[in-house]
Amino acid sequence: MEIQLHDISKAYGETQAVRGVSLTAADKQTTVLIGPSGSGKSTLLRIMIGLTQPDDGEVHIDDTPLKASTLRQQRHRMGYVIQEGGLFPHLTGYENVTLLARDLGWTKHRIEERVETLTSLVQLSPKCLLQYPTELSGGQRQRISLMRALMLDPKVLLLDEPLGALDPMIRTDLQEDLRTIFHELEKTVVFVTHNIREAAFFGDRTALLQNGRIEQTGEMETLVSNPSSSFVRSFVQAQRAPL
Ligand code: ADP
């Protein structure tokens, strides 16, 4: 499934969060959105999944405009994971993962089969599913968030800094597992980060944003070796500088 953004703009009051962005997230590829805090990455992701309406421009999914009447259906074809996981605190891991499927009337057998597949895919110990989010580590919570996002077997995965709140070692583990999962499942992935190493690790293609605009798109290597503006150069250099 391909996501196409056509000339998207979005303002919040005086703040112009996104300014005329056109971008394609190609089928079965990982597209990374990178840029400093406040550059419009999360807003773009929310627009892709229809949680935020753009002021101008259109979102097309496989050449079909995303519109209010088909939004619910489209959303079921997209999994969404945010930084802190966004799990419901009053539900166990299992209840979080299966909420939507139960709502859609899946049989118990179908739900259990799917949960078993996903538990092994994300390499989670099954007993974690019986616990509440606060009883789990950050890494376990994100594995469960990923299971929830994958439950309906969506074509698209949208991830908003999914590893941002994790300790470095857990982060590295989950990075490896995520990349394997993306390749195995052949999903269209859009991944938000502000870390260029993570962008290089995941991205088939990276779009670097600043102030609501795309500064450059391409492979991360190209952004590093052939920056198209002084902003791109300084963004890359700032992150490469030793601490
Ligand atoms: P990023 O994900 O790159 O950090 P965001 O898309 O979250 O950037 O935000 C872009 C700009 O829009 C920021 O200036 C932010 O403060 C503003 N913004 C985002 N969401 C809202 C909102 N719901 N209400 C008001 N301003 C917002």
XYZ file of C-alpha atoms and ligand atoms in Angstrom:
270
model
C 0.000 0.000 0.000
C 1.364 3.387 -0.968
C 0.658 6.626 0.886
C 0.804 9.809 -1.131
C 0.778 13.275 0.376
C -0.090 16.035 -2.074
C 0.800 19.584 -1.081
C -0.289 19.194 2.551
C -0.491 22.202 4.869
C -1.666 22.426 8.469
C -1.726 25.285 10.963
C -2.576 25.322 14.653
C -3.614 28.909 15.303
C -0.551 31.012 14.530
C 1.734 27.995 14.215
C 2.210 26.704 10.688
C 3.049 23.064 11.509
C 3.211 21.759 7.916
C 3.844 23.852 4.800
C 3.061 22.351 1.407
C 4.520 18.883 1.895
C 4.368 16.351 -0.942
C 5.768 12.928 -0.223
C 5.222 9.298 -1.178
C 5.715 6.444 1.259
C 6.337 3.607 -1.173
C 4.728 0.183 -0.923
C 6.641 -2.263 1.324
C 9.403 0.261 1.945
C 10.417 2.070 5.105
C 10.205 5.841 4.844
C 11.764 7.756 7.715
C 10.658 11.259 8.700
C 13.472 12.982 10.519
C 13.975 16.545 11.743
C 14.274 18.631 14.871
C 11.544 18.761 17.461
C 8.595 20.825 16.215
C 9.422 20.358 12.515
C 6.033 18.747 11.776
C 6.844 15.009 11.784
C 4.080 13.868 14.157
C 1.546 16.120 12.484
C 2.329 14.525 9.119
C 1.935 11.040 10.569
C -1.389 11.950 12.165
C -2.541 13.370 8.835
C -1.586 10.111 7.083
C -3.809 8.106 9.400
C -6.612 10.667 9.372
C -6.381 11.673 13.037
C -5.658 15.240 11.956
C -7.283 16.959 8.989
C -4.996 19.050 6.774
C -6.079 22.617 5.937
C -4.900 22.114 2.370
C -3.813 19.228 0.209
C -4.856 15.606 -0.032
C -3.795 12.234 1.272
C -4.146 9.369 -1.170
C -3.866 5.728 -0.266
C -3.045 3.743 -3.392
C -4.388 6.627 -5.480
C -7.694 6.804 -3.540
C -8.293 9.977 -1.517
C -8.559 9.494 2.245
C -12.032 10.782 3.018
C -14.303 10.874 6.022
C -16.689 8.205 4.719
C -13.983 5.548 4.350
C -11.755 6.634 7.222
C -12.694 3.885 9.653
C -12.066 1.204 7.068
C -8.756 2.755 6.040
C -7.614 3.017 9.642
C -8.001 -0.707 10.073
C -5.440 -1.093 7.320
C -2.940 1.011 9.259
C -1.214 0.233 12.543
C -0.035 3.153 14.663
C 2.516 3.130 17.489
C 3.506 6.186 19.513
C 6.471 6.893 21.768
C 4.982 5.866 25.089
C 2.973 3.099 23.466
C -0.405 4.657 24.169
C -1.684 1.482 25.835
C -4.853 1.758 27.911
C -3.628 1.611 31.535
C -6.757 -0.102 32.862
C -6.490 -2.989 30.391
C -4.020 -5.882 30.460
C -1.605 -6.387 27.594
C -3.900 -9.048 26.145
C -6.954 -6.820 26.397
C -5.084 -3.957 24.757
C -3.887 -6.129 21.891
C -7.277 -7.722 21.221
C -9.598 -4.764 21.848
C -10.271 -3.876 18.244
C -10.572 -7.488 17.050
C -13.136 -8.209 19.797
C -14.970 -5.065 18.771
C -15.058 -6.313 15.199
C -16.530 -9.628 16.347
C -13.582 -11.930 15.675
C -14.053 -15.424 17.115
C -12.131 -16.407 20.222
C -10.222 -18.986 18.216
C -9.161 -16.486 15.547
C -8.083 -13.984 18.204
C -6.043 -16.546 20.090
C -4.315 -17.761 16.960
C -3.383 -14.244 15.952
C -2.120 -13.355 19.438
C 0.056 -16.464 19.457
C 1.585 -15.568 16.087
C 2.268 -12.007 17.181
C 3.678 -12.979 20.583
C 6.301 -15.052 18.872
C 6.891 -12.450 16.141
C 7.674 -9.655 18.624
C 9.482 -12.118 20.949
C 7.430 -11.357 24.021
C 7.095 -13.673 26.962
C 3.378 -14.673 26.914
C 2.944 -13.975 30.637
C 3.507 -10.254 29.964
C 0.138 -10.219 28.217
C -1.595 -10.851 31.523
C -0.032 -7.809 33.123
C -1.097 -4.172 33.120
C 1.066 -1.587 31.313
C 2.486 -0.115 34.542
C 3.732 -3.578 35.567
C 5.795 -3.908 32.379
C 9.137 -2.473 31.279
C 9.259 0.171 28.535
C 10.544 -2.398 26.041
C 7.786 -4.881 26.876
C 5.188 -2.146 26.572
C 6.450 -1.239 23.103
C 6.405 -4.889 22.014
C 2.769 -5.048 23.119
C 1.991 -1.755 21.365
C 3.457 -3.247 18.228
C 1.298 -6.371 18.622
C -1.749 -4.163 18.998
C -0.806 -2.223 15.863
C -0.316 -5.470 13.926
C -3.387 -7.310 15.252
C -5.594 -6.713 12.199
C -2.652 -7.386 9.872
C -2.580 -3.864 8.436
C -0.747 -3.057 5.224
C 0.836 0.013 6.779
C 2.669 0.672 10.025
C 3.087 4.239 11.261
C 5.538 4.595 14.124
C 6.083 7.868 15.960
C 9.407 7.711 17.823
C 8.521 4.215 19.065
C 11.936 3.763 20.680
C 12.367 7.312 21.949
C 11.601 6.607 25.603
C 13.751 3.473 25.947
C 17.137 2.888 27.572
C 19.964 2.541 25.035
C 20.391 -1.236 25.401
C 16.709 -2.048 25.195
C 16.514 0.373 22.313
C 19.229 -1.460 20.385
C 17.527 -4.832 20.944
C 14.185 -3.558 19.787
C 15.732 -1.781 16.789
C 17.153 -5.067 15.535
C 13.873 -6.897 16.107
C 11.820 -4.178 14.463
C 13.942 -4.104 11.345
C 13.643 -7.871 11.020
C 9.864 -7.640 11.483
C 9.515 -4.893 8.863
C 11.432 -6.951 6.318
C 9.669 -10.201 7.154
C 6.164 -8.771 6.986
C 6.745 -6.547 3.951
C 4.711 -3.675 5.350
C 4.731 -0.100 4.178
C 6.386 1.602 7.149
C 6.615 5.286 8.042
C 8.958 5.819 10.957
C 9.436 9.116 12.806
C 12.689 9.797 14.607
C 15.035 12.685 15.323
C 18.065 10.425 15.359
C 20.083 10.060 12.140
C 21.588 6.719 13.134
C 18.089 5.328 13.542
C 17.091 6.864 10.198
C 20.056 5.213 8.492
C 19.303 1.919 10.232
C 15.649 1.725 9.197
C 15.097 3.967 6.231
C 15.006 2.878 2.631
C 14.269 6.513 2.101
C 14.476 9.467 4.482
C 12.733 12.835 4.388
C 14.392 15.540 6.466
C 11.969 18.174 7.716
C 12.521 21.629 9.058
C 9.888 24.107 10.058
C 7.061 22.206 8.345
C 8.880 21.761 5.037
C 10.834 18.931 3.482
C 14.448 20.009 3.125
C 15.683 16.886 1.368
C 14.580 13.333 0.593
C 16.735 10.396 -0.366
C 18.819 7.682 1.170
C 20.357 8.759 4.458
C 23.808 8.229 2.938
C 23.011 10.801 0.257
C 21.802 13.321 2.833
C 25.124 12.865 4.627
C 27.395 12.849 1.584
C 25.487 15.321 -0.541
C 23.391 17.682 1.609
C 21.139 19.939 -0.448
C 21.272 22.894 1.950
C 23.273 24.290 4.826
C 20.473 23.193 7.176
C 20.834 19.545 6.101
C 24.603 19.768 6.512
C 24.387 21.263 9.991
C 21.640 18.852 11.122
C 23.801 15.898 10.091
C 26.981 17.379 11.561
C 25.331 18.213 14.873
C 24.396 14.574 15.355
C 27.729 13.231 14.221
C 29.743 15.440 16.537
C 31.232 13.529 19.466
C 29.645 14.358 22.807
P 7.532 17.100 15.587
O 6.798 15.804 15.540
O 8.506 17.257 14.454
O 8.171 17.382 16.915
P 4.890 18.296 15.556
O 4.231 17.839 14.317
O 4.544 17.630 16.832
O 6.475 18.274 15.333
O 4.606 19.847 15.759
C 4.803 20.834 14.729
C 4.379 22.173 15.273
O 2.967 22.196 15.479
C 4.997 22.517 16.624
O 5.262 23.902 16.643
C 3.914 22.148 17.611
O 4.022 22.923 18.774
C 2.652 22.453 16.832
N 1.528 21.571 17.213
C 1.462 20.247 16.996
N 0.294 19.745 17.436
C -0.401 20.794 17.950
C -1.696 20.936 18.568
N -2.507 19.898 18.717
N -2.048 22.175 18.966
C -1.239 23.231 18.790
N -0.021 23.170 18.219
C 0.397 21.977 17.801
